[in-house]
Amino acid sequence: MSSAVRLSALEKIESRTPVPVKPSESLETLWCENVFTLEKMKRALPKEVFKSVQRTIRENGKLDVGVANAVAQAMKEWATGKGALYYAHVFYPLTNLTAEKHDGFIAPQGDGSAINEFTGKLLVQGEPDGSSFPNGGLRSTFEARGYTAWDITSPAYLMETPNGLTLCIPTIFVSWTGEALDKKTPLLRSIAAMNRQAQRLLRLLGNTDVAPVNSSCGAEQEYFLIDNAFTARRSDLLLAGRTLFGAPSAKGQQFDDHYFGAIPERVQVFMQEVERELYKLGVPCKTRHNEVAPSQFEIAPVFEAANVATDHQQLIMTTLRATAKRHGFTCLLHEKPFAGINGSGKHVNWSVGNATQGNLLDPGNTPHDNVQFLLFCGAVIRGVHRFGPLLRSVIATAGNDHRLGANEAPPAIISIYLGSQLEDVFNQIRQGDLKGSSSAGVMEFGVDTLPPLQKDAGDRNRTSPFAFTGNRFEFRAVGSNQSVAGPLVAMNTILADALQWVADELERLIQAGKPLNEAAFEVLRQVMNEHGNVIFGGDGYSSEWHRMAVEERGLENLRTSAQALPVLERPEIAELFERQGVLSRVELQSRYEVYAEQYILAIEVEAKLALRIARTQIAPAVQAALGDMASSLAERKAAGLATDSRLADRIAALEGEMLNQIDALERALGQAPHGSAAHMGHCADVLLPTMLQLRQAVDALEPLVDDSLWPLPTYQEMLFVR
């Protein structure tokens, strides 16, 4: 039976015919085809109404509710003209997923007819259930009212499926009592907080024309593609997103032959359709390539304003999953779907800037002379050092714990990599004698036909969780399955807080009579003296760094989510978010409760799955193999032939170990303590190690048991058969 199931999966894959490639269309035709852009608004709205909308979006002005009816009418005409019958307020609850409530444009009339209707009131406000989503105690079951409110800064779009189109309107999601139940509301607040403090500092530096400051984001999304004929036969992949059992393939990623290799034809067709759909939605996907592990790939967009980039990131994940199904794939966004090979991250490239001063984290050619850059970069250094544990907590998930510190993922210790040029500049500041900075230089190759290449001023460090990469910071520790909203909220908020301190100190020194440059130098020297320990340019994997970071530099090594999530309950974290107006204490506490529960549920689901798979699939296969071997040995003995039971004995011993660990895991599941922190600790310290011991026994059995009896698609099949 087991061999028949696996064989049918292989036969199904072999008989697949490629999905036809859609006719190529110009970028101009595809781009924003399904987005209600400012240009489309301009054509559809009265001039003064459009100017009001534009002011709200570009200048962070208050929304004039009086324009809502005109916008709603124009939006409806555009959407229904393309065939949409429904609209949806799209919001982002605390699940890392997208939620949407669909309503029809239909409005029955008294004469029995029906018309399309969409008013400003329906555009601005909706009312989904406020208690059925994770809320961490903000809403009781009987307190159901919650509201969605239109986010005018993120454009409406049409979601197209084979069954029709729906007008999707990005919104926030709050409770009847006003608390944020979503990820967008705190993000918008964090952008506003950072803007307030950044504008204040820019004016102290002598700038008179200062446009609103926003953070930008470009998130590199890694993912695996596995044929769905295999995933349908792996309940662990279906329900947990990762393989709970699986012996390593003889060939994995050790040859480094998949990374940036030629994209397999079937995958490239899939990628082209993904990009086509995303271009229609205005998502600026720029890069695609093979990643390090077999069957692992990456897609990356161009930088956008953080709020829009966050919405687009959700669209990327949705589009990847939906398109994969049409091509016979399952898109795995789990951080570690396969043991022993690279996991998947979502490197969040983050910067801040505005229309008047540009990118505030661009050092220019002479960073030692760029006071504005040095102060903003110094603020990042201060913020990351003071609130590194917060950054660790916002990327804490059960899936990401399997990835951090493994292969190319950074360790759980939060440090900053600046590159040799900037590290030297900031060390000069610490020493009190800023003389200059090294130049980037040019690379020559000794071959006339090859042009000289401009060399960057510093190398990149792939083991750093928070690395400067030329004109931005790259938060490399974010997990592939996460919304980028949480990390962006944390980065914006700690920067806002650090900028407030920098501006306070600068203002104090200037009022005391210090010239601006001297005052700035003194502030930066204080930053380096108090917070320079967070800067590290070496090997983040080395045991020496782990020892030095904790013992000598005072950095925290929060190895598991069970250790990292309680950071959200620390008083200084609550004070930070309250001080900057991003999250109230009850909102922050609710997030701790939600994320703790999600961590516990994820691991307990895995434990229950592991028990079921081991008992109902692995154990019967092992017993069948031992039965066949016993019969064969008896036949040989009866025929007077030599017998050797060493293989059977080894399998029997491993079977006994497997059964012991099954019993141990079942006992551990029934011993969960009360309280979120204790329960998380039990998951991390008891359930996961017991699951690992069970896995070790099962994985040791896989290469010993007759292949025709093994019930699960193997790593070799899943990773290499496309």
XYZ file of C-alpha atoms in Angstrom:
722
model
C 0.000 0.000 0.000
C 2.779 2.466 0.970
C 4.753 1.913 -2.204
C 1.572 2.293 -4.277
C 0.845 5.708 -2.703
C 4.349 7.012 -3.326
C 4.467 5.496 -6.810
C 1.176 7.161 -7.729
C 2.609 10.535 -6.673
C 5.671 10.014 -8.877
C 3.541 8.882 -11.818
C 1.311 11.944 -11.426
C 4.331 14.242 -11.576
C 5.799 12.435 -14.578
C 2.518 12.800 -16.472
C 2.111 16.520 -15.776
C 1.905 18.792 -18.792
C 3.333 22.300 -18.353
C 0.862 25.092 -17.755
C 0.673 27.072 -21.022
C 2.686 30.266 -20.996
C 0.392 33.271 -21.301
C 1.066 35.660 -24.194
C 3.654 38.236 -23.232
C 2.314 41.711 -22.531
C 4.190 44.957 -22.187
C 4.933 46.247 -18.710
C 3.007 49.409 -19.576
C -0.094 47.312 -20.268
C 0.165 45.212 -17.125
C 1.394 47.763 -14.616
C -1.309 48.715 -12.108
C -4.032 47.412 -14.418
C -6.017 46.362 -11.337
C -5.102 49.285 -9.057
C -7.144 52.437 -8.460
C -4.090 54.663 -8.768
C -3.800 58.394 -8.150
C -3.767 58.903 -11.915
C -7.091 57.058 -12.282
C -8.480 59.026 -9.335
C -7.387 62.278 -10.943
C -9.274 61.468 -14.123
C -12.410 60.433 -12.232
C -12.669 63.047 -9.462
C -13.455 66.758 -9.426
C -10.257 68.797 -9.202
C -10.736 70.022 -5.631
C -11.708 66.571 -4.372
C -8.597 65.058 -5.922
C -6.389 67.769 -4.397
C -7.865 66.972 -0.980
C -7.096 63.277 -1.429
C -3.583 64.093 -2.618
C -2.900 66.305 0.406
C -4.013 63.540 2.743
C -1.733 60.964 1.110
C 1.375 63.066 0.459
C 1.336 65.415 3.411
C -0.093 63.107 6.097
C -3.064 65.454 6.366
C -6.409 64.619 7.936
C -8.907 62.797 5.759
C -11.753 65.077 4.696
C -14.779 62.838 5.190
C -16.678 65.069 2.785
C -14.676 63.711 -0.164
C -15.514 60.072 0.668
C -18.746 59.986 -1.358
C -17.025 61.276 -4.482
C -14.142 58.803 -4.097
C -16.543 55.930 -3.413
C -18.559 56.725 -6.532
C -15.440 56.905 -8.708
C -14.022 53.735 -7.190
C -17.276 51.860 -7.754
C -17.572 52.994 -11.376
C -14.001 51.869 -12.058
C -14.424 48.483 -10.326
C -17.844 47.597 -11.746
C -16.707 48.750 -15.173
C -14.088 45.998 -15.043
C -16.649 43.416 -13.886
C -16.463 43.522 -10.084
C -19.679 42.656 -8.230
C -18.277 42.720 -4.674
C -16.042 44.877 -2.530
C -14.057 43.893 0.553
C -12.462 45.739 3.425
C -9.069 44.000 3.628
C -7.326 43.990 7.007
C -4.425 42.294 8.737
C -5.298 40.618 12.051
C -2.696 39.198 14.432
C -2.384 35.975 12.422
C 0.265 37.011 9.834
C -2.489 36.411 7.264
C -4.879 38.653 5.348
C -8.583 38.856 6.241
C -11.407 40.214 4.141
C -15.163 40.598 4.391
C -16.951 40.639 1.023
C -20.097 42.686 0.426
C -22.040 43.087 -2.792
C -22.539 46.409 -4.528
C -26.137 45.302 -4.996
C -28.914 47.515 -3.619
C -32.480 46.179 -4.235
C -35.019 48.830 -5.183
C -38.693 49.105 -4.227
C -39.866 48.337 -7.757
C -38.147 44.936 -7.764
C -35.062 46.124 -9.651
C -31.507 46.336 -8.304
C -28.665 48.831 -8.752
C -24.976 49.031 -7.890
C -24.441 51.237 -4.839
C -21.316 52.202 -2.899
C -21.386 55.223 -0.593
C -18.714 57.132 1.251
C -19.928 55.620 4.518
C -19.426 52.087 3.164
C -15.960 53.033 1.893
C -14.773 54.606 5.130
C -16.094 52.117 7.683
C -16.971 48.420 7.926
C -17.868 46.105 10.782
C -16.444 42.581 10.926
C -16.492 40.449 14.073
C -14.065 41.789 16.679
C -13.878 38.729 18.957
C -13.233 35.755 16.677
C -9.747 36.877 15.617
C -6.773 36.561 18.002
C -7.009 39.549 20.338
C -5.149 38.601 23.506
C -8.046 39.502 25.801
C -8.970 42.835 24.197
C -12.375 41.392 23.251
C -14.457 38.785 25.050
C -16.486 36.254 23.070
C -19.689 38.168 23.800
C -18.077 41.504 22.775
C -18.235 41.073 19.027
C -18.125 44.592 17.608
C -15.032 45.624 15.670
C -14.475 48.216 12.954
C -12.459 48.495 9.774
C -11.518 51.988 8.602
C -10.243 52.981 5.161
C -6.475 53.544 4.874
C -6.312 56.124 2.118
C -2.495 55.895 1.917
C -2.611 52.373 0.457
C -4.388 52.105 -2.911
C -7.504 50.025 -3.521
C -7.138 47.203 -6.015
C -9.056 44.443 -7.774
C -8.323 40.882 -6.722
C -8.836 38.724 -9.781
C -9.696 35.017 -9.591
C -11.140 32.609 -12.161
C -14.537 33.266 -10.537
C -14.509 37.049 -10.866
C -13.107 40.275 -9.419
C -13.458 41.874 -5.996
C -12.640 45.485 -5.140
C -10.230 45.304 -2.175
C -9.896 48.309 0.121
C -6.959 48.292 2.593
C -8.157 49.159 6.108
C -7.173 49.205 9.740
C -9.033 46.953 12.208
C -9.901 48.176 15.714
C -12.189 47.160 18.547
C -15.359 48.952 19.629
C -13.287 50.377 22.494
C -10.654 51.708 20.076
C -7.738 49.304 20.600
C -5.786 48.057 17.586
C -6.667 44.470 16.694
C -4.406 44.429 13.663
C -0.905 45.011 12.362
C -1.582 48.081 10.206
C -2.743 50.470 12.943
C 0.501 50.259 15.000
C 2.520 50.515 11.772
C 0.827 53.770 10.801
C 1.320 55.095 14.338
C 5.020 54.122 14.298
C 5.536 55.938 10.992
C 3.888 59.027 12.469
C 6.088 58.837 15.590
C 9.266 58.470 13.561
C 8.197 61.349 11.299
C 7.669 63.670 14.285
C 11.120 63.078 15.719
C 12.919 62.972 12.360
C 11.444 66.319 11.291
C 12.448 67.822 14.610
C 16.074 66.713 14.185
C 16.216 67.843 10.557
C 15.080 71.322 11.574
C 17.687 71.431 14.336
C 20.255 70.716 11.622
C 19.189 73.888 9.816
C 16.736 72.542 7.270
C 13.788 74.861 6.746
C 11.937 72.944 4.036
C 11.230 69.500 5.517
C 8.742 67.136 3.890
C 7.114 64.306 5.867
C 9.581 61.527 6.651
C 8.584 57.943 5.962
C 10.302 54.616 6.340
C 10.755 52.420 3.295
C 10.821 48.662 3.006
C 11.979 46.100 0.476
C 11.391 42.543 1.687
C 13.183 39.602 0.063
C 10.777 36.650 0.167
C 12.258 33.129 0.179
C 10.083 30.066 -0.376
C 10.089 26.391 -1.391
C 8.088 24.826 -4.219
C 7.137 21.172 -3.764
C 4.885 19.212 -6.098
C 1.461 18.953 -4.505
C 1.314 15.234 -5.310
C 3.929 14.863 -2.563
C 2.506 17.371 -0.099
C -0.926 15.721 -0.310
C 0.740 12.621 1.149
C 2.561 14.495 3.910
C 0.136 15.557 6.635
C 2.977 17.350 8.405
C 3.520 19.643 5.426
C -0.208 20.194 5.023
C -0.942 21.071 8.651
C 2.369 22.239 10.123
C 4.149 23.574 7.047
C 7.294 21.568 7.778
C 8.456 17.968 7.673
C 8.487 16.404 11.135
C 10.302 13.338 9.796
C 12.671 12.791 6.901
C 16.165 11.379 6.502
C 18.603 13.603 4.560
C 18.948 13.037 0.856
C 22.371 11.731 -0.205
C 22.650 14.950 -2.170
C 21.414 18.149 -0.597
C 22.888 21.613 -1.056
C 26.521 20.662 -0.454
C 27.548 21.199 -4.085
C 26.133 24.761 -4.096
C 24.838 24.002 -7.580
C 21.284 25.240 -7.091
C 22.093 28.756 -5.849
C 21.603 31.236 -8.709
C 21.504 28.285 -11.129
C 19.306 28.080 -14.192
C 15.672 28.291 -13.085
C 13.821 25.035 -13.875
C 11.393 25.496 -16.794
C 8.273 24.593 -14.831
C 9.277 26.948 -12.016
C 10.043 29.773 -14.424
C 6.558 29.541 -15.938
C 5.177 29.748 -12.394
C 7.380 32.765 -11.615
C 6.283 34.549 -14.780
C 2.629 34.165 -13.856
C 3.307 35.355 -10.294
C 5.048 38.456 -11.618
C 2.295 39.072 -14.165
C -0.374 39.022 -11.446
C 1.709 41.194 -9.124
C 2.441 43.773 -11.812
C -1.310 44.103 -12.364
C -1.594 44.834 -8.632
C 1.193 47.429 -8.706
C 3.677 45.289 -6.762
C 7.142 46.177 -8.138
C 8.777 42.737 -8.181
C 12.316 43.143 -9.436
C 14.330 40.009 -8.659
C 13.832 36.260 -8.968
C 16.384 33.470 -8.566
C 17.180 30.031 -7.206
C 18.100 30.101 -3.524
C 20.701 27.921 -1.791
C 18.643 24.815 -0.993
C 17.215 22.570 -3.710
C 13.658 23.633 -4.651
C 14.127 26.943 -2.804
C 13.595 30.271 -4.582
C 13.357 34.002 -3.925
C 11.317 36.967 -5.126
C 12.138 40.547 -4.153
C 10.367 43.852 -4.868
C 11.770 47.353 -5.220
C 11.641 49.602 -2.140
C 8.305 51.228 -1.329
C 6.821 53.267 1.496
C 6.623 50.952 4.508
C 2.831 50.822 4.778
C 2.299 50.070 1.080
C 5.220 47.623 1.101
C 3.612 45.764 3.998
C 0.305 45.437 2.152
C 2.159 44.345 -0.968
C 4.096 41.759 1.019
C 0.811 40.160 2.036
C -0.237 40.189 -1.627
C 3.038 38.509 -2.605
C 2.453 35.653 -0.158
C -1.175 35.263 -1.259
C -0.214 35.289 -4.938
C 2.635 32.805 -4.456
C 0.320 30.310 -2.753
C -2.583 30.709 -5.177
C -0.426 30.572 -8.310
C 1.489 27.540 -7.030
C -1.752 25.546 -6.863
C -2.534 26.318 -10.498
C 0.871 24.943 -11.464
C 0.613 21.772 -9.390
C 2.942 23.056 -6.665
C 2.599 23.791 -2.983
C 4.388 26.985 -1.957
C 5.962 26.468 1.474
C 6.578 29.690 3.386
C 7.597 27.978 6.640
C 11.013 29.043 7.894
C 12.375 25.481 8.066
C 10.306 23.006 6.044
C 13.257 20.610 5.649
C 15.873 19.759 8.255
C 19.550 19.910 7.380
C 19.294 22.436 4.545
C 18.779 26.187 4.410
C 15.600 27.601 5.810
C 13.720 30.581 4.407
C 13.891 34.130 5.653
C 12.390 37.445 4.654
C 15.223 39.947 4.749
C 13.637 43.332 5.453
C 15.613 46.176 3.877
C 14.683 49.319 5.781
C 15.537 52.978 5.422
C 14.061 56.404 6.159
C 13.782 59.496 4.023
C 11.618 62.215 2.509
C 11.131 64.283 -0.627
C 13.299 67.211 0.497
C 16.334 65.658 2.211
C 16.273 62.303 0.389
C 17.476 59.047 1.931
C 18.570 59.922 5.463
C 20.651 56.738 5.733
C 22.735 57.432 2.632
C 26.301 58.158 3.796
C 27.431 59.719 0.506
C 31.033 59.538 -0.661
C 32.462 61.130 2.501
C 30.403 59.844 5.443
C 32.744 61.470 7.992
C 31.573 64.880 6.725
C 27.881 63.953 6.557
C 26.594 65.072 9.966
C 22.986 64.393 9.056
C 23.731 60.782 8.118
C 25.948 60.211 11.158
C 23.230 61.405 13.541
C 20.528 59.246 11.965
C 22.852 56.237 11.835
C 23.912 56.930 15.424
C 20.248 56.949 16.415
C 19.846 53.494 14.861
C 22.879 52.249 16.830
C 21.445 53.605 20.083
C 17.981 52.196 19.390
C 19.179 48.707 18.446
C 21.466 48.490 21.483
C 18.797 49.632 23.932
C 16.014 47.559 22.415
C 17.753 44.618 20.765
C 15.631 42.164 22.788
C 12.515 43.823 21.323
C 13.833 43.202 17.804
C 14.419 39.576 18.774
C 10.881 39.274 20.161
C 9.174 40.601 17.012
C 10.736 37.828 14.902
C 10.027 35.133 17.514
C 7.928 32.292 16.106
C 8.037 28.531 16.427
C 9.123 28.277 12.799
C 11.848 30.915 12.972
C 13.446 29.235 15.998
C 14.407 26.316 13.738
C 16.168 28.689 11.339
C 18.029 31.249 13.456
C 21.717 30.445 13.718
C 21.552 27.670 11.121
C 23.212 27.739 7.696
C 22.858 31.319 6.414
C 20.403 32.595 9.031
C 21.852 35.004 11.606
C 22.076 34.086 15.291
C 19.529 35.133 17.886
C 21.944 37.717 19.337
C 21.007 41.126 17.910
C 24.066 43.079 16.769
C 24.757 45.670 14.054
C 27.159 45.281 11.161
C 28.299 48.632 9.733
C 31.008 47.555 7.290
C 34.680 48.423 7.587
C 34.335 52.025 6.379
C 31.560 53.095 8.741
C 32.837 51.052 11.673
C 36.143 52.906 11.338
C 34.364 56.282 11.214
C 32.327 55.563 14.358
C 35.394 54.204 16.169
C 37.198 57.464 15.347
C 34.258 59.330 16.867
C 34.485 57.189 20.014
C 38.192 57.979 20.282
C 37.476 61.684 19.890
C 39.440 62.275 16.688
C 37.454 62.101 13.442
C 39.935 62.428 10.567
C 38.285 60.877 7.515
C 36.920 57.754 5.868
C 38.284 55.224 3.421
C 37.181 55.486 -0.199
C 35.297 52.808 -2.065
C 37.926 52.186 -4.738
C 37.903 50.476 -8.113
C 38.567 46.843 -8.996
C 40.826 46.070 -11.995
C 40.935 42.569 -13.512
C 44.000 42.671 -15.760
C 41.902 41.998 -18.859
C 41.428 44.885 -21.273
C 37.962 43.798 -22.387
C 36.637 43.830 -18.827
C 35.591 47.235 -17.482
C 36.812 48.386 -14.054
C 34.163 47.905 -11.366
C 33.308 50.390 -8.658
C 33.962 48.681 -5.322
C 31.710 49.220 -2.310
C 33.282 50.782 0.743
C 32.555 47.714 2.862
C 31.827 44.016 2.477
C 28.551 42.341 3.502
C 28.187 40.084 6.532
C 25.643 37.305 6.077
C 25.815 36.246 9.729
C 24.695 39.646 11.012
C 21.026 40.002 11.978
C 21.034 43.773 11.379
C 23.455 44.860 8.679
C 24.141 48.170 6.950
C 24.225 47.538 3.194
C 25.134 50.836 1.568
C 22.140 53.114 2.143
C 19.843 51.050 4.339
C 19.779 48.457 7.084
C 18.861 44.863 6.351
C 17.048 43.048 9.164
C 18.041 39.520 8.146
C 16.463 37.643 11.045
C 12.813 38.083 9.953
C 11.047 34.798 9.178
C 9.669 33.958 5.733
C 6.124 33.329 7.008
C 5.813 36.618 8.897
C 4.107 39.866 8.111
C 6.782 42.551 7.908
C 4.548 44.907 9.909
C 5.807 43.786 13.337
C 9.511 44.265 12.535
C 8.775 47.629 10.875
C 6.771 48.802 13.905
C 9.696 47.917 16.179
C 12.340 49.545 13.950
C 10.331 52.728 13.409
C 9.533 53.037 17.116
C 13.060 52.504 18.443
C 14.354 54.950 15.829
C 11.739 57.529 16.851
C 12.769 57.134 20.481
C 16.478 57.414 19.694
C 15.906 60.445 17.452
C 14.000 62.107 20.291
C 16.991 61.588 22.585
C 19.443 62.836 19.920
C 17.334 65.943 19.303
C 17.008 66.602 23.061
C 20.776 66.341 23.562
C 21.585 68.397 20.485
C 19.139 71.091 21.528
C 20.586 71.182 25.057
C 24.155 71.545 23.812
C 23.276 74.227 21.258
C 21.403 76.222 23.907
C 24.510 75.940 26.086
C 26.499 77.687 23.346
C 28.051 74.783 21.447
C 28.344 75.174 17.646
C 26.169 72.691 15.753
C 28.984 70.449 14.488
C 30.671 70.289 17.897
C 27.354 69.486 19.548
C 26.651 66.745 16.998
C 30.122 65.258 17.517
C 29.599 65.212 21.292
C 26.217 63.483 20.914
C 27.711 60.864 18.583
C 30.634 60.242 20.925
C 28.176 59.641 23.765
C 26.260 57.197 21.544
C 29.417 55.233 20.823
C 30.602 55.213 24.441
C 27.240 53.970 25.702
C 26.047 51.816 22.803
C 29.059 50.895 20.659
C 29.062 47.365 22.082
C 26.249 46.444 19.705
C 28.513 46.903 16.652
C 30.142 43.665 15.488
C 31.717 42.869 12.138
C 32.962 39.318 12.665
C 31.570 35.793 12.397
C 28.192 35.701 14.114
C 28.272 31.892 14.175
C 31.461 31.567 16.185
C 31.310 30.312 19.765
C 33.736 33.087 20.713
C 31.235 35.743 19.590
C 28.440 34.092 21.552
C 30.618 34.140 24.661
C 31.900 37.673 24.073
C 28.464 39.087 23.242
C 26.939 37.918 26.504
C 29.843 38.018 28.948
C 31.781 41.074 27.748
C 29.272 43.195 25.844
C 26.124 42.544 27.841
C 23.997 41.539 24.854
C 21.206 39.022 25.345
C 21.119 35.639 23.634
C 17.425 34.739 23.544
C 17.694 31.402 21.772
C 14.014 30.471 21.682
C 10.694 32.246 21.316
C 9.863 31.057 24.826
C 12.708 33.296 26.036
C 12.134 36.135 23.558
C 8.381 36.736 23.717
C 8.306 37.645 27.441
C 10.391 40.697 26.471
C 7.063 42.230 25.445
C 6.058 42.223 29.134
C 9.089 44.214 30.272
C 8.229 47.658 31.711
C 10.781 49.473 29.519
C 9.133 48.078 26.371
C 5.680 49.219 27.467
C 7.118 52.641 28.304
C 8.774 52.861 24.878
C 5.558 52.194 22.971
C 3.496 54.463 25.215
C 6.059 57.266 25.021
C 5.931 57.223 21.219
C 2.154 56.702 21.011
C 2.393 53.434 19.088
C 0.839 50.837 21.422
C -0.926 51.208 24.743
C -0.046 48.833 27.562
C -3.163 46.743 26.975
C -2.484 46.576 23.236
C 1.092 45.446 23.871
C -0.024 42.874 26.436
C -2.564 41.532 23.963
C 0.190 40.911 21.452
C 2.236 38.991 23.973
C -0.754 36.788 24.754
C -1.548 36.207 21.062
C 2.016 35.401 20.030
C 2.565 33.167 23.055
C -0.599 31.249 22.239
C 0.411 30.915 18.579
C 3.807 29.540 19.608
C 2.226 26.996 21.962
C -0.425 25.927 19.460
C 2.131 25.507 16.657
C 4.309 23.172 18.704
C 1.414 21.188 20.170
C -0.064 20.677 16.692
C 3.333 19.391 15.557
C 3.579 17.058 18.546
C 0.134 15.598 17.892
C 0.958 15.194 14.207
C 4.245 13.486 15.025
C 2.421 10.998 17.253
C -0.190 10.254 14.599
C 2.309 9.828 11.758
C 4.628 7.659 13.847
C 1.827 5.427 15.086
C -0.325 5.078 11.983
C 2.239 5.250 9.178
C 5.788 4.610 10.378
C 5.155 1.866 12.981
C 3.048 -0.304 10.618
C 5.693 0.019 7.887
C 8.465 -0.995 10.303
C 6.448 -3.936 11.615
C 5.745 -5.068 8.034
C 9.440 -4.845 7.229
C 10.385 -6.879 10.320
C 7.700 -9.441 9.460
C 9.050 -9.815 5.915
C 12.602 -10.144 7.223
C 11.581 -12.739 9.816
C 9.847 -14.798 7.105
C 12.877 -14.531 4.839
C 15.254 -15.560 7.621
C 13.037 -18.547 8.509
C 12.919 -19.651 4.873
C 16.693 -19.426 4.526
C 17.222 -21.333 7.742
C 14.801 -24.062 6.624
C 16.673 -24.341 3.318
C 19.983 -24.714 5.131
C 21.263 -21.315 3.944
C 23.285 -18.915 6.032
C 21.292 -16.315 7.937
C 22.279 -12.912 9.279
C 19.859 -11.058 11.533
C 22.010 -7.975 12.173
C 19.879 -5.663 10.000
C 16.652 -6.974 11.543
C 18.113 -6.566 15.024
C 19.109 -2.985 14.279
C 15.642 -2.142 12.943
C 14.021 -3.808 15.953
C 16.199 -1.778 18.340
C 15.287 1.472 16.581
C 11.635 0.458 16.605
C 11.850 0.034 20.364
C 13.442 3.472 20.696
C 10.709 4.961 18.482
C 7.959 3.401 20.586
C 9.603 4.655 23.784
C 9.716 8.197 22.407
C 6.105 7.979 21.254
C 5.120 7.182 24.840
C 7.364 9.959 26.174
C 5.881 12.517 23.783
C 2.329 11.528 24.688
C 3.130 11.937 28.396
C 4.773 15.306 27.770
C 1.710 16.574 25.907
C -0.399 15.867 28.969
C 1.930 17.680 31.390
C 1.591 21.264 30.148
C 1.739 23.777 33.041
C -0.567 26.778 33.461
C 0.495 30.270 32.454
C 1.783 31.476 29.085
C 5.463 31.727 30.051
C 5.569 28.334 31.767
C 3.627 26.691 28.939
C 6.013 28.143 26.334
C 8.959 26.917 28.383
C 7.446 23.425 28.464
C 7.071 23.492 24.682
C 10.656 24.648 24.142
C 12.371 22.545 26.810
C 10.290 19.351 26.857
C 8.087 18.904 23.789
C 10.586 19.955 21.134
C 13.502 17.843 22.500
C 11.196 14.814 22.818
C 9.937 15.336 19.264
C 13.558 15.547 18.098
C 14.428 12.241 19.805
C 11.414 10.612 18.151
C 12.500 12.061 14.824
C 16.036 10.747 15.218
C 14.717 7.212 15.682
C 12.344 7.473 12.709
C 14.936 9.086 10.434
C 17.422 6.351 11.332
C 14.829 3.751 10.314
C 14.081 5.286 6.908
C 17.285 4.157 5.095
C 17.054 0.675 6.690
C 13.445 -0.208 5.864
C 12.578 -1.619 2.432
C 11.910 1.411 0.221
C 8.722 -0.172 -1.124
C 7.280 -0.153 2.399
C 8.220 3.385 3.461
C 4.980 5.413 3.641
C 6.190 9.017 3.330
C 7.557 10.830 0.262
C 11.277 11.222 0.935
C 13.513 14.292 0.928
C 15.140 13.048 -2.267
C 11.779 12.847 -4.013
C 10.324 16.110 -2.715
C 13.415 18.247 -3.279
C 14.590 16.896 -6.614
C 11.545 15.576 -8.519
C 9.712 18.425 -10.284
